Short mmCIF file of C-alpha atoms and ligand atoms in Angstrom, two decimals:
data_model
loop_
_atom_site.label_atom_id
_atom_site.label_comp_id
_atom_site.label_asym_id
_atom_site.label_seq_id
_atom_site.Cartn_x
_atom_site.Cartn_y
_atom_site.Cartn_z
CA MET A 1201 68.41 63.51 186.43
CA SER A 1202 68.19 67.48 186.79
CA ASP A 1203 72.45 66.29 186.74
CA THR A 1204 72.78 64.68 183.41
CA ARG A 1205 70.79 67.20 182.04
CA ASP A 1206 73.46 69.63 183.31
CA THR A 1207 76.53 67.64 182.05
CA GLN A 1208 74.20 67.55 178.71
CA ARG A 1209 73.51 71.34 178.63
CA SER A 1210 76.93 72.18 179.96
CA GLY A 1211 79.23 73.10 176.53
CA ALA A 1212 76.65 73.21 174.60
CA GLY A 1213 75.53 76.71 174.72
CA PRO A 1214 72.38 78.28 175.62
CA VAL A 1215 69.73 75.48 175.60
CA ASP A 1216 67.37 78.55 174.47
CA SER A 1217 67.91 79.00 170.94
CA ASP A 1218 67.23 75.58 170.41
CA LEU A 1219 64.37 74.99 172.24
CA VAL A 1220 62.57 77.79 170.59
CA SER A 1221 63.07 76.30 167.25
CA LEU A 1222 61.59 72.69 168.30
CA ASP A 1223 58.24 71.36 167.52
CA ALA A 1224 55.94 70.80 169.92
CA GLY A 1225 55.74 67.31 169.67
CA GLU A 1226 59.68 67.08 169.69
CA LEU A 1227 59.32 69.48 172.94
CA ALA A 1228 56.72 67.09 174.42
CA ARG A 1229 58.57 64.35 173.63
CA ARG A 1230 61.77 65.63 175.06
CA ILE A 1231 59.86 66.83 177.86
CA HIS A 1232 58.31 63.39 178.93
CA ALA A 1233 61.79 61.69 178.75
CA GLY A 1234 63.22 63.70 181.53
CA GLU A 1235 65.64 65.25 178.73
CA VAL A 1236 64.50 69.02 179.61
CA SER A 1237 61.80 70.39 181.82
CA SER A 1238 58.77 71.91 181.36
CA VAL A 1239 60.30 75.12 183.12
CA GLU A 1240 63.00 75.36 181.12
CA VAL A 1241 61.06 75.23 177.85
CA THR A 1242 59.00 77.92 179.27
CA ARG A 1243 61.81 80.22 180.42
CA ALA A 1244 62.91 79.82 176.77
CA HIS A 1245 59.93 80.87 175.07
CA LEU A 1246 59.46 83.89 177.74
CA GLU A 1247 63.15 84.89 177.17
CA ARG A 1248 62.06 84.76 173.38
CA ILE A 1249 59.29 86.72 173.76
CA GLU A 1250 61.26 89.30 175.68
CA ALA A 1251 64.15 89.13 172.92
CA VAL A 1252 61.61 89.97 169.95
CA ASP A 1253 58.23 90.63 170.47
CA GLY A 1254 59.44 95.03 170.91
CA GLY A 1255 59.67 94.50 167.31
CA ILE A 1256 56.23 91.82 166.46
CA HIS A 1257 53.77 93.02 168.73
CA ALA A 1258 52.30 89.48 168.67
CA PHE A 1259 51.76 89.49 172.37
CA LEU A 1260 48.54 91.78 174.27
CA HIS A 1261 49.34 90.08 177.52
CA LEU A 1262 51.85 88.17 178.82
CA ASP A 1263 51.64 85.79 182.31
CA ALA A 1264 55.29 84.63 182.91
CA GLU A 1265 54.15 84.23 186.31
CA GLY A 1266 50.97 81.86 185.86
CA ALA A 1267 53.39 79.82 182.86
CA LEU A 1268 55.99 78.97 184.95
CA ALA A 1269 53.47 77.93 187.81
CA ALA A 1270 51.97 75.76 185.15
CA ALA A 1271 55.35 74.58 184.12
CA GLU A 1272 56.42 73.05 187.57
CA ALA A 1273 52.82 71.76 187.59
CA ALA A 1274 53.19 70.14 184.42
CA ASP A 1275 56.98 69.19 186.05
CA ARG A 1276 55.35 67.78 189.23
CA ALA A 1277 52.81 65.25 187.19
CA ILE A 1278 55.69 64.19 184.64
CA ALA A 1279 57.43 63.09 187.58
CA ASP A 1280 55.27 61.53 189.41
CA GLY A 1281 54.95 58.85 186.92
CA GLY A 1282 51.24 59.20 186.09
CA PRO A 1283 49.51 59.35 183.09
CA VAL A 1284 50.07 62.90 181.00
CA SER A 1285 48.48 64.13 177.59
CA PRO A 1286 50.99 64.25 174.97
CA LEU A 1287 51.58 68.07 174.69
CA ALA A 1288 51.77 68.65 178.88
CA GLY A 1289 54.34 70.36 179.91
CA VAL A 1290 54.37 72.51 176.52
CA PRO A 1291 53.84 76.17 175.83
CA VAL A 1292 50.70 77.92 174.01
CA ALA A 1293 49.83 81.22 172.89
CA VAL A 1294 45.98 82.03 173.53
CA LYS A 1295 44.17 84.54 171.19
CA ASP A 1296 42.93 87.12 172.91
CA ASN A 1297 39.22 86.93 172.23
CA LEU A 1298 38.69 83.61 174.16
CA THR A 1299 38.64 83.97 177.73
CA THR A 1300 40.76 83.83 180.52
CA THR A 1301 40.44 84.03 184.36
CA ASP A 1302 44.07 84.68 185.08
CA MET A 1303 44.35 86.77 182.08
CA PRO A 1304 42.61 90.20 180.54
CA THR A 1305 40.53 89.77 177.83
CA THR A 1306 40.52 92.60 175.20
CA CYS A 1307 39.18 91.67 171.85
CA GLY A 1308 42.00 93.89 170.78
CA SER A 1309 39.21 96.41 171.64
CA ARG A 1310 39.25 99.69 174.17
CA ILE A 1311 35.91 98.79 174.91
CA LEU A 1312 36.79 95.55 177.19
CA SER A 1313 39.72 97.13 178.70
CA GLY A 1314 39.88 96.46 182.13
CA TRP A 1315 37.15 93.37 181.91
CA ARG A 1316 38.17 90.35 184.03
CA PRO A 1317 36.49 87.58 182.46
CA PRO A 1318 34.89 85.14 185.68
CA TYR A 1319 35.44 82.10 183.16
CA ASP A 1320 37.54 79.61 181.15
CA ALA A 1321 36.64 79.49 177.63
CA THR A 1322 36.52 75.31 177.33
CA VAL A 1323 39.25 75.77 175.04
CA VAL A 1324 41.62 76.95 177.39
CA LYS A 1325 40.03 74.98 180.21
CA ARG A 1326 41.24 72.06 177.97
CA LEU A 1327 44.51 73.36 177.47
CA ARG A 1328 45.36 73.79 181.31
CA ALA A 1329 43.76 70.17 182.10
CA ALA A 1330 46.03 68.61 179.87
CA GLY A 1331 48.93 70.66 181.07
CA LEU A 1332 49.85 72.98 178.58
CA VAL A 1333 51.74 76.11 179.44
CA PRO A 1334 49.75 79.31 178.13
CA LEU A 1335 51.73 82.22 177.99
CA GLY A 1336 49.79 84.65 177.30
CA LYS A 1337 47.31 86.44 174.70
CA THR A 1338 47.61 87.66 171.54
CA ASN A 1339 46.53 90.26 169.08
CA LEU A 1340 43.81 90.93 167.07
CA ASP A 1341 41.60 92.89 164.40
CA GLU A 1342 39.43 94.47 166.53
CA PHE A 1343 36.63 91.70 167.63
CA ALA A 1344 38.55 89.47 164.80
CA MET A 1345 37.30 92.00 162.18
CA GLY A 1346 40.30 92.18 159.86
CA SER A 1347 42.60 90.73 158.01
CA SER A 1348 46.18 92.35 158.74
CA THR A 1349 45.53 93.08 162.65
CA GLU A 1350 45.68 97.05 161.40
CA ASN A 1351 42.26 96.73 163.42
CA SER A 1352 43.71 96.33 167.36
CA ALA A 1353 43.23 99.42 169.37
CA PHE A 1354 46.87 98.53 171.04
CA GLY A 1355 48.96 98.18 167.89
CA PRO A 1356 49.30 96.03 164.85
CA THR A 1357 51.43 92.98 164.47
CA ARG A 1358 54.24 92.73 162.46
CA ASN A 1359 54.96 89.45 160.21
CA PRO A 1360 58.32 87.89 161.23
CA TRP A 1361 59.21 86.97 157.78
CA ASP A 1362 59.56 90.90 157.48
CA THR A 1363 58.61 93.65 160.12
CA THR A 1364 56.95 95.88 157.36
CA ARG A 1365 53.97 93.77 155.86
CA ILE A 1366 51.65 92.60 157.96
CA PRO A 1367 50.86 89.10 160.09
CA GLY A 1368 47.49 88.16 158.43
CA GLY A 1369 44.60 88.80 160.50
CA SER A 1370 42.42 88.34 162.32
CA GLY A 1371 45.09 86.04 164.52
CA GLY A 1372 48.26 87.65 163.13
CA GLY A 1373 49.43 87.46 167.27
CA SER A 1374 49.12 83.87 167.35
CA SER A 1375 50.63 83.10 163.87
CA ALA A 1376 53.26 85.56 164.00
CA SER A 1377 54.03 83.94 167.55
CA VAL A 1378 54.76 80.65 166.17
CA ALA A 1379 56.42 81.87 162.97
CA ALA A 1380 58.93 83.68 165.77
CA GLY A 1381 59.60 81.00 167.96
CA GLU A 1382 57.66 83.44 170.41
CA SER A 1383 55.30 79.89 171.06
CA PRO A 1384 55.53 76.74 169.12
CA LEU A 1385 51.77 76.18 169.50
CA ALA A 1386 48.84 79.00 169.31
CA LEU A 1387 45.34 79.00 169.45
CA GLY A 1388 43.18 81.23 166.77
CA SER A 1389 39.97 82.00 165.19
CA ASP A 1390 38.53 81.62 162.16
CA THR A 1391 34.98 82.69 161.03
CA GLY A 1392 36.31 84.25 157.61
CA GLY A 1393 40.11 82.71 157.56
CA SER A 1394 41.63 84.41 160.66
CA ILE A 1395 43.35 81.02 161.23
CA ARG A 1396 44.55 80.25 157.91
CA GLN A 1397 45.21 83.41 156.05
CA PRO A 1398 47.61 84.76 158.70
CA GLY A 1399 48.95 81.29 159.26
CA ALA A 1400 49.60 81.49 154.90
CA VAL A 1401 51.35 84.88 155.13
CA THR A 1402 53.65 83.92 158.33
CA GLY A 1403 54.97 80.37 157.07
CA THR A 1404 53.33 78.51 159.52
CA VAL A 1405 50.09 76.13 159.48
CA GLY A 1406 46.48 76.98 160.42
CA VAL A 1407 43.61 75.02 160.48
CA LYS A 1408 39.89 75.91 160.90
CA PRO A 1409 38.23 72.54 162.61
CA THR A 1410 34.33 71.60 160.54
CA TYR A 1411 32.00 73.84 162.83
CA GLY A 1412 30.68 72.48 166.02
CA THR A 1413 33.83 70.34 166.36
CA VAL A 1414 35.96 73.28 168.66
CA SER A 1415 33.82 74.53 171.57
CA ARG A 1416 32.80 78.72 170.66
CA TYR A 1417 32.16 78.19 175.15
CA GLY A 1418 34.30 81.61 175.96
CA LEU A 1419 35.13 82.51 172.70
CA VAL A 1420 33.99 86.12 172.04
CA ALA A 1421 31.40 85.87 169.64
CA PHE A 1422 31.83 87.68 166.20
CA SER A 1423 29.37 85.79 164.21
CA SER A 1424 28.20 82.98 165.45
CA SER A 1425 27.03 80.91 162.81
CA LEU A 1426 30.52 80.82 160.95
CA ASP A 1427 33.27 81.54 164.17
CA GLN A 1428 35.25 78.45 164.99
CA VAL A 1429 38.43 77.86 167.25
CA GLY A 1430 41.48 76.05 165.79
CA PRO A 1431 44.94 75.48 165.89
CA CYS A 1432 48.32 77.66 165.17
CA ALA A 1433 51.85 75.77 164.68
CA ARG A 1434 54.71 75.08 162.68
CA SER A 1435 53.76 71.65 161.28
CA VAL A 1436 50.84 69.60 160.55
CA LEU A 1437 51.33 67.55 163.39
CA ASP A 1438 51.96 69.72 166.03
CA ALA A 1439 48.20 71.16 164.71
CA ALA A 1440 46.47 67.74 165.17
CA LEU A 1441 48.32 67.33 168.54
CA LEU A 1442 46.20 70.77 169.37
CA HIS A 1443 43.60 70.18 167.89
CA GLU A 1444 42.84 66.77 169.89
CA VAL A 1445 43.39 68.46 173.41
CA VAL A 1446 40.80 71.41 172.60
CA GLY A 1447 38.28 69.72 170.54
CA GLY A 1448 35.47 67.40 171.23
CA HIS A 1449 31.97 67.35 172.18
CA ASP A 1450 30.99 70.39 174.82
CA PRO A 1451 27.50 70.58 176.43
CA CYS A 1452 27.85 74.74 177.13
CA ASP A 1453 28.12 74.90 173.51
CA GLN A 1454 24.39 74.80 172.25
CA THR A 1455 26.12 74.44 168.42
CA SER A 1456 28.62 71.36 169.59
CA VAL A 1457 28.37 68.70 167.17
CA ASP A 1458 28.06 65.55 169.36
CA ALA A 1459 30.33 63.25 167.74
CA PRO A 1460 33.59 61.59 167.86
CA LEU A 1461 36.25 63.83 166.74
CA PRO A 1462 37.95 62.85 163.16
CA PRO A 1463 41.22 60.95 164.15
CA VAL A 1464 43.38 64.22 163.00
CA VAL A 1465 46.77 63.06 164.87
CA GLU A 1466 46.45 59.19 163.35
CA ALA A 1467 45.93 61.27 160.42
CA ALA A 1468 48.49 62.85 160.48
CA LEU A 1469 51.13 60.29 161.06
CA ALA A 1470 49.49 58.11 158.04
CA GLY A 1471 49.77 60.92 155.64
CA ALA A 1472 53.83 61.47 156.84
CA ARG A 1473 54.56 58.25 156.28
CA GLY A 1474 52.24 57.21 153.38
CA ASP A 1475 51.75 58.42 149.84
CA LEU A 1476 48.23 59.61 148.14
CA ALA A 1477 47.87 56.96 145.93
CA GLY A 1478 43.58 57.37 145.12
CA VAL A 1479 43.21 60.22 147.08
CA ARG A 1480 41.24 62.65 144.89
CA VAL A 1481 42.28 66.12 144.50
CA GLY A 1482 40.08 68.81 143.35
CA VAL A 1483 41.53 72.50 142.38
CA VAL A 1484 39.33 75.17 142.51
CA ALA A 1485 39.32 76.68 138.94
CA GLU A 1486 37.44 79.91 139.99
CA PHE A 1487 40.79 80.59 142.19
CA SER A 1488 42.89 82.05 140.30
CA GLY A 1489 43.48 84.16 137.25
CA GLU A 1490 42.82 88.23 137.28
CA GLY A 1491 44.00 88.82 141.63
CA TYR A 1492 46.61 86.68 142.38
CA GLN A 1493 50.07 86.87 142.63
CA PRO A 1494 52.37 85.18 139.93
CA GLY A 1495 54.43 83.73 142.39
CA VAL A 1496 51.64 82.92 144.68
CA LEU A 1497 49.62 80.73 141.76
CA ALA A 1498 53.39 79.16 140.90
CA ALA A 1499 54.13 78.19 144.23
CA PHE A 1500 50.89 76.23 144.10
CA THR A 1501 50.99 74.83 141.35
CA ASP A 1502 54.44 73.29 142.38
CA ALA A 1503 52.15 72.22 145.28
CA VAL A 1504 49.53 70.64 142.97
CA ARG A 1505 52.23 68.57 141.03
CA THR A 1506 53.97 67.77 144.20
CA LEU A 1507 50.58 66.22 144.87
CA GLY A 1508 50.25 64.53 141.65
CA GLU A 1509 53.58 63.06 142.48
CA LEU A 1510 52.63 61.59 145.68
CA GLY A 1511 49.93 59.68 143.76
CA ALA A 1512 47.23 61.67 143.83
CA GLU A 1513 44.31 61.60 141.18
CA VAL A 1514 44.08 65.87 140.34
CA VAL A 1515 41.12 66.96 138.57
CA GLU A 1516 39.98 70.54 138.21
CA VAL A 1517 36.41 71.37 139.51
CA SER A 1518 34.33 74.52 139.04
CA CYS A 1519 32.01 75.66 142.12
CA PRO A 1520 30.44 78.60 140.40
CA ALA A 1521 28.58 79.93 143.59
CA PHE A 1522 32.16 80.66 145.14
CA SER A 1523 32.05 84.13 143.61
CA TYR A 1524 29.41 84.82 145.84
CA ALA A 1525 31.47 84.15 149.15
CA LEU A 1526 32.48 87.42 149.42
CA PRO A 1527 29.41 89.50 149.06
CA ALA A 1528 27.60 86.94 151.34
CA TYR A 1529 30.09 86.77 154.09
CA TYR A 1530 30.22 90.32 154.21
CA LEU A 1531 26.21 90.91 154.58
CA ILE A 1532 25.96 87.47 157.03
CA ALA A 1533 29.25 88.46 159.15
CA PRO A 1534 28.39 91.63 159.69
CA SER A 1535 24.64 91.15 160.79
CA GLU A 1536 25.16 88.48 162.99
CA ALA A 1537 28.20 90.99 164.56
CA SER A 1538 25.38 93.89 165.08
CA SER A 1539 23.56 91.48 166.76
CA ASN A 1540 26.40 89.72 169.00
CA LEU A 1541 27.84 93.54 169.73
CA ALA A 1542 25.14 94.73 171.31
CA ARG A 1543 25.88 93.43 174.48
CA PHE A 1544 28.71 96.11 175.02
CA ASP A 1545 26.25 98.63 176.48
CA ALA A 1546 28.50 99.90 178.90
CA MET A 1547 26.63 98.51 181.27
CA ARG A 1548 28.17 95.19 181.85
CA TYR A 1549 31.50 94.47 180.57
CA GLY A 1550 34.98 96.91 180.61
CA LEU A 1551 34.47 100.89 179.62
CA ARG A 1552 32.00 103.12 180.59
CA VAL A 1553 31.90 106.55 179.12
CA GLY A 1554 29.94 109.54 180.56
CA ASP A 1555 28.25 108.05 183.78
CA ASP A 1556 28.86 111.09 185.82
CA GLY A 1557 25.35 111.51 186.93
CA GLU A 1558 24.39 114.24 184.09
CA HIS A 1559 24.02 111.55 181.03
CA ALA A 1560 21.16 109.13 180.93
CA ALA A 1561 21.76 105.03 180.34
CA ASP A 1562 20.94 105.79 177.02
CA GLU A 1563 23.66 108.56 176.05
CA VAL A 1564 26.45 106.47 178.44
CA MET A 1565 25.78 103.10 175.99
CA SER A 1566 26.36 105.62 172.75
CA LEU A 1567 28.92 107.58 174.75
CA THR A 1568 30.99 104.43 175.51
CA ARG A 1569 30.23 102.76 172.19
CA GLU A 1570 31.67 105.80 170.17
CA ALA A 1571 34.46 106.26 172.33
CA GLY A 1572 35.31 102.07 173.09
CA PHE A 1573 34.58 100.69 169.22
CA GLY A 1574 37.14 101.59 166.38
CA ALA A 1575 36.45 102.45 162.95
CA GLU A 1576 36.04 98.78 161.12
CA VAL A 1577 33.66 97.45 163.89
CA LYS A 1578 31.08 100.85 163.61
CA ARG A 1579 31.41 99.98 159.65
CA ARG A 1580 30.33 96.74 160.11
CA ILE A 1581 27.48 97.15 162.97
CA MET A 1582 26.35 99.62 160.85
CA ILE A 1583 26.28 97.41 157.66
CA GLY A 1584 25.01 94.78 159.54
CA THR A 1585 22.03 96.87 161.03
CA HIS A 1586 21.12 97.95 157.90
CA ALA A 1587 20.97 94.19 156.10
CA LEU A 1588 19.02 93.33 158.70
CA SER A 1589 16.18 95.93 158.71
CA ALA A 1590 12.74 95.72 157.90
CA GLY A 1591 13.25 97.34 154.03
CA SER A 1592 16.17 95.42 153.44
CA TYR A 1593 15.91 91.89 155.02
CA ASP A 1594 15.31 90.27 151.67
CA ALA A 1595 16.94 92.05 149.69
CA LEU A 1596 20.19 92.02 151.72
CA TYR A 1597 20.31 89.26 154.62
CA GLY A 1598 17.63 86.86 152.76
CA LYS A 1599 19.77 86.84 150.04
CA ALA A 1600 23.19 86.34 150.94
CA GLN A 1601 21.53 83.32 153.09
CA LYS A 1602 20.73 81.73 149.74
CA ALA A 1603 23.99 82.25 148.32
CA ARG A 1604 25.24 80.32 151.48
CA THR A 1605 22.62 77.51 150.25
CA LEU A 1606 24.39 77.97 146.29
CA ILE A 1607 27.76 77.60 148.30
CA VAL A 1608 27.09 74.65 150.41
CA ARG A 1609 25.69 72.97 147.62
CA ASP A 1610 28.47 73.51 145.20
CA PHE A 1611 30.91 71.76 148.12
CA THR A 1612 28.48 68.73 148.09
CA ALA A 1613 28.73 68.30 144.49
CA ALA A 1614 32.40 68.99 144.24
CA PHE A 1615 33.09 66.00 147.49
CA GLU A 1616 31.21 63.69 145.56
CA THR A 1617 33.89 63.64 142.82
CA CYS A 1618 37.06 64.72 145.25
CA ASP A 1619 37.78 63.96 148.53
CA VAL A 1620 39.67 67.48 149.32
CA LEU A 1621 39.70 70.67 147.42
CA VAL A 1622 42.48 72.64 146.71
CA SER A 1623 43.24 76.58 146.16
CA PRO A 1624 45.89 78.67 147.33
CA THR A 1625 45.01 80.31 151.11
CA THR A 1626 45.38 83.98 150.18
CA PRO A 1627 45.70 85.32 146.46
CA THR A 1628 48.88 87.47 147.56
CA THR A 1629 51.67 87.33 149.94
CA ALA A 1630 51.66 89.62 153.02
CA PHE A 1631 51.22 92.90 152.33
CA PRO A 1632 52.99 96.41 153.45
CA LEU A 1633 51.54 97.96 156.91
CA GLY A 1634 49.17 100.50 155.96
CA GLU A 1635 48.45 99.40 152.30
CA ARG A 1636 45.12 98.60 152.48
CA THR A 1637 43.57 100.08 155.65
CA ASP A 1638 41.92 103.06 153.72
CA ASP A 1639 40.59 100.34 150.92
CA PRO A 1640 38.37 97.81 153.26
CA LEU A 1641 37.27 95.89 149.55
CA ALA A 1642 41.04 95.56 149.15
CA MET A 1643 41.22 93.88 152.88
CA TYR A 1644 38.22 91.86 152.18
CA LEU A 1645 39.85 90.65 149.49
CA ALA A 1646 42.28 88.61 151.33
CA ASP A 1647 39.79 86.23 152.25
CA LEU A 1648 38.66 84.97 149.04
CA CYS A 1649 39.60 81.84 149.21
CA THR A 1650 38.81 80.90 152.48
CA ILE A 1651 35.36 82.27 153.35
CA PRO A 1652 33.79 79.70 151.45
CA SER A 1653 34.45 77.08 153.93
CA ASN A 1654 33.09 78.84 156.68
CA LEU A 1655 29.84 79.24 155.62
CA ALA A 1656 29.46 75.94 154.21
CA GLY A 1657 31.26 74.81 157.82
CA ASN A 1658 33.50 72.20 156.65
CA ALA A 1659 37.02 71.34 157.61
CA ALA A 1660 40.19 73.45 155.52
CA LEU A 1661 43.78 74.10 156.61
CA SER A 1662 46.68 75.93 155.74
CA VAL A 1663 50.06 74.58 155.18
CA PRO A 1664 53.08 76.16 153.90
CA CYS A 1665 53.84 75.73 150.31
CA GLY A 1666 57.14 77.53 150.08
CA LEU A 1667 58.01 80.90 149.16
CA SER A 1668 57.05 83.28 146.29
CA ALA A 1669 59.50 84.09 143.43
CA ASP A 1670 58.46 87.45 143.51
CA ASP A 1671 59.19 88.70 147.15
CA GLY A 1672 60.54 85.56 148.75
CA LEU A 1673 57.95 85.70 150.98
CA PRO A 1674 55.62 82.73 152.22
CA VAL A 1675 52.92 81.16 150.67
CA GLY A 1676 49.85 79.06 151.73
CA LEU A 1677 48.62 75.71 150.61
CA GLN A 1678 44.77 75.23 151.37
CA VAL A 1679 43.26 72.15 151.53
CA MET A 1680 39.57 71.61 152.39
CA ALA A 1681 37.45 68.65 153.56
CA PRO A 1682 34.10 67.56 154.14
CA ALA A 1683 32.67 68.63 157.38
CA LEU A 1684 33.60 65.93 159.64
CA ALA A 1685 36.12 64.60 157.78
CA ASP A 1686 38.63 67.16 158.83
CA ASP A 1687 41.27 64.21 159.24
CA ARG A 1688 41.37 63.88 155.52
CA ALA A 1689 42.56 67.25 154.74
CA TYR A 1690 45.47 66.45 157.93
CA ARG A 1691 46.40 63.42 155.94
CA VAL A 1692 46.86 65.69 152.44
CA ALA A 1693 48.81 68.77 154.43
CA ALA A 1694 51.43 65.81 156.13
CA ALA A 1695 52.07 64.25 152.96
CA TYR A 1696 52.35 66.82 151.34
CA GLU A 1697 54.35 68.73 154.18
CA VAL A 1698 57.07 65.67 154.06
CA ALA A 1699 57.19 65.63 150.08
CA ARG A 1700 58.42 69.39 150.46
CA GLY A 1701 61.00 67.97 152.76
CA ALA A 1702 62.48 70.82 154.96
CA GLY A 1703 61.55 73.33 152.21
CA ASP A 1704 63.96 75.54 150.79
CA HIS A 1705 63.42 78.08 153.87
CA PRO A 1706 64.26 78.29 157.52
CA ARG A 1707 61.34 77.68 159.51
CA ILE A 1708 61.67 80.35 161.78
CA PRO A 1709 62.94 83.71 160.11
CA GLU A 1710 65.87 84.96 161.20
CA LEU A 1711 65.20 87.48 164.22
CA ARG A 1712 68.24 88.90 165.72
CA ALA A 1713 67.76 91.92 164.11
CA LEU A 1714 64.66 92.49 165.93
CA GLU A 1715 66.66 91.46 170.05
CA THR A 1716 66.13 94.43 171.27
CA SER A 1717 68.74 94.47 174.72
CA ARG A 1718 67.60 92.56 177.79
N1 LIG H 3056 39.06 88.89 157.77
C1 LIG H 3056 37.53 88.74 157.46
C2 LIG H 3056 36.75 89.81 158.20
O1 LIG H 3056 37.31 90.51 158.59
C3 LIG H 3056 37.74 87.18 158.78
C4 LIG H 3056 37.73 87.07 160.17
C5 LIG H 3056 38.61 86.66 160.96
O2 LIG H 3056 37.91 84.67 160.33
N2 LIG H 3056 37.59 86.55 161.84
O3 LIG H 3056 35.92 89.10 158.90
#
């Protein structure tokens, strides 16, 4: 068999450039059919990373040796002829706030430098059990707090479409790795939009599953009532395939939903084959107008027209409480973060500063936290601690929770008349690096449209909807579905993806200029 492969390859030029642009599903098909080995696919991606990541910085850690060993194991399992999972042998990148025993987990923070987790996150365990090939750990805003990866202690990731611009955040590394052809798939975490907004600005698919349907065990907690792990991919079907690998009940996660995972792969396949007759799509009236880039609104309007042409019944819905989402989120998320991050006390993990026999334990804690946390993390700990303090609790945290309830009710009412809701994923395309670093409020606005689904816990995804006419950069269409109806969002997104066709732009940007000499 390997002879045939070699003959097929000879004269066809280097196999690498093809392999890094293929969908995960197609890679799996070729690997399982023996047309190419997982080792070859993995090598191609490692070479691509070596060639372009100097200019992108999607990865904080690479594990070439571990990846090739996992690829060999996948090849052996396939050669043995036994049943293998649909994505066995396919490479994947993992956001660096998911624990891995064989690689560091830094959360983009100095405070975790040197820490080696003693266990794999459940989702990482499931990747390994399904024979996927973890390539490395991807960059993120420190503790997933940010919308641009500029809060990473290890320097920002750059957007593959324009390396002077942000790749979104916090999971900019995961989405950029997928957009740049460094990995066909990646895992992210979405607390307020950190999978969907990077997906939108890098022209990739990003999914925030229903809260509780993908395990948080081994996801370093930012805001536990909002955090959700999910897939990043270049197609809706690929996202669904990865979703099914990592999703489902986990007894190690106390908020894990003990219910069957919605049939997301079936829905992606059905969507790609069919139309949207009978599907009621609600356009959220509040998510347009001032602050929205004209090119983003134009691409969104086009996408809505396409949904109508596919047979969907398009109506406008109003969700007035969504205007409270941003302020409510920026009280609830920091409050939970201030509590979650208390565990970084210099005693248990990573960095320890001032442990010289001169300083008391509380001084070591405070010196370590001063040196180990960046400015945004400190800002959130301060805001959260204040919002939870006895004198402010009712006026701040309590009120934010009431606003959260109103947002849940708006969703409930909207889903009585609509099957899914749609909006732009984020108000603008990728903005220039540095543009918002001194203006936290401007940075927070990037999540205006994504946060309501975290507060309500329902499913939402971002699917590419073309390039903005004003700057030629990718735009994302957000599709929101009720809790445990993730499949609806997949069906609509898959139908839309097919209707839009391969699109008016390459799915992987031309990166030759970034290739550094090897
Ligand atoms: N950008 C938002 C924040 O800074 C969301 C982050 C996330 O989803 N992890 O909190």
